[in-house]
Every structure is written in structure tokens, then in C-alpha cells.
């Protein structure tokens, strides 16, 4: 069970993990340049997968924390 004392820390870590995942996938996408847009390039697959995980893992609290971090 998630205790109140660890809740904020876990929420912060989830936001940080999401930011890291986004940064790494975006870096791969940029490094591959135009190739990364091709359906057979792994960069587009990893970018789509990373963004799917960011959305799939969102709870209302995580979404609010992510939006606050972006503001």
C-alpha cells in the first residue's frame, strides 16, 4: 500500500521517469533525422511506445503533476 509519507515522492519519481523517457525517445528520433519517420525505423516505434506508456500510466494525480511540471 502507498502510505501518505511516500505518496508525494512516488508521484515526483513517476513524473521524472516520464520526462526522462520522453527526452530519451525524442533524442533517438532527432538523431535518426528523416529516417526516423519511416515505418521500418525503430526510432518511430520507440517514440510511439514511450508516448503510449506516458498516457497509459497516467492517473489523475500523475497527469496533474505532469502538467504542473510543464507549467
mmCIF file of C-alpha atoms in Angstrom, residues 10-70:
data_model
loop_
_atom_site.group_PDB
_atom_site.id
_atom_site.type_symbol
_atom_site.label_atom_id
_atom_site.label_comp_id
_atom_site.label_asym_id
_atom_site.label_seq_id
_atom_site.Cartn_x
_atom_site.Cartn_y
_atom_site.Cartn_z
ATOM 1 C CA UNK A 10 6.493 8.339 -5.708
ATOM 2 C CA UNK A 11 4.453 10.859 -7.668
ATOM 3 C CA UNK A 12 7.538 13.027 -8.219
ATOM 4 C CA UNK A 13 9.538 9.980 -9.365
ATOM 5 C CA UNK A 14 6.815 8.986 -11.838
ATOM 6 C CA UNK A 15 6.871 12.482 -13.332
ATOM 7 C CA UNK A 16 10.676 12.409 -13.550
ATOM 8 C CA UNK A 17 10.624 8.973 -15.176
ATOM 9 C CA UNK A 18 8.121 10.211 -17.741
ATOM 10 C CA UNK A 19 10.289 13.234 -18.514
ATOM 11 C CA UNK A 20 13.365 11.024 -18.921
ATOM 12 C CA UNK A 21 11.501 8.607 -21.186
ATOM 13 C CA UNK A 22 10.281 11.473 -23.347
ATOM 14 C CA UNK A 23 13.759 13.036 -23.567
ATOM 15 C CA UNK A 24 15.491 9.780 -24.497
ATOM 16 C CA UNK A 25 12.926 8.827 -27.133
ATOM 17 C CA UNK A 26 12.980 12.336 -28.617
ATOM 18 C CA UNK A 27 16.800 12.280 -28.748
ATOM 19 C CA UNK A 28 16.726 8.994 -30.666
ATOM 20 C CA UNK A 29 14.128 10.397 -33.037
ATOM 21 C CA UNK A 30 16.220 13.528 -33.698
ATOM 22 C CA UNK A 31 19.479 11.576 -34.038
ATOM 23 C CA UNK A 32 17.982 9.420 -36.765
ATOM 24 C CA UNK A 33 16.699 12.531 -38.609
ATOM 25 C CA UNK A 34 14.451 11.836 -41.606
ATOM 26 C CA UNK A 35 14.919 8.072 -41.351
ATOM 27 C CA UNK A 36 13.124 8.106 -38.024
ATOM 28 C CA UNK A 37 9.838 8.903 -39.771
ATOM 29 C CA UNK A 38 9.934 5.732 -41.847
ATOM 30 C CA UNK A 39 7.713 2.934 -40.676
ATOM 31 C CA UNK A 40 10.588 0.463 -40.640
ATOM 32 C CA UNK A 41 12.883 2.573 -38.422
ATOM 33 C CA UNK A 42 12.991 1.633 -34.754
ATOM 34 C CA UNK A 43 13.069 5.297 -33.628
ATOM 35 C CA UNK A 44 9.441 5.897 -34.585
ATOM 36 C CA UNK A 45 8.454 2.673 -32.828
ATOM 37 C CA UNK A 46 10.255 3.652 -29.618
ATOM 38 C CA UNK A 47 8.835 7.171 -29.683
ATOM 39 C CA UNK A 48 5.280 5.888 -30.144
ATOM 40 C CA UNK A 49 5.802 3.256 -27.429
ATOM 41 C CA UNK A 50 7.210 5.807 -24.992
ATOM 42 C CA UNK A 51 4.305 8.166 -25.516
ATOM 43 C CA UNK A 52 1.813 5.321 -25.197
ATOM 44 C CA UNK A 53 3.360 4.400 -21.839
ATOM 45 C CA UNK A 54 3.221 8.024 -20.694
ATOM 46 C CA UNK A 55 -0.508 8.140 -21.381
ATOM 47 C CA UNK A 56 -1.312 4.586 -20.267
ATOM 48 C CA UNK A 57 0.443 5.083 -16.916
ATOM 49 C CA UNK A 58 -1.363 8.335 -16.172
ATOM 50 C CA UNK A 59 -3.652 8.613 -13.242
ATOM 51 C CA UNK A 60 -5.419 11.847 -12.457
ATOM 52 C CA UNK A 61 -2.740 12.682 -9.884
ATOM 53 C CA UNK A 62 0.122 11.885 -12.273
ATOM 54 C CA UNK A 63 -1.460 13.951 -15.045
ATOM 55 C CA UNK A 64 -1.882 16.913 -12.693
ATOM 56 C CA UNK A 65 1.733 16.608 -11.523
ATOM 57 C CA UNK A 66 2.996 16.370 -15.117
ATOM 58 C CA UNK A 67 1.033 19.462 -16.110
ATOM 59 C CA UNK A 68 2.339 21.325 -13.065
ATOM 60 C CA UNK A 69 5.903 20.374 -14.008
ATOM 61 C CA UNK A 70 5.346 21.675 -17.545
#
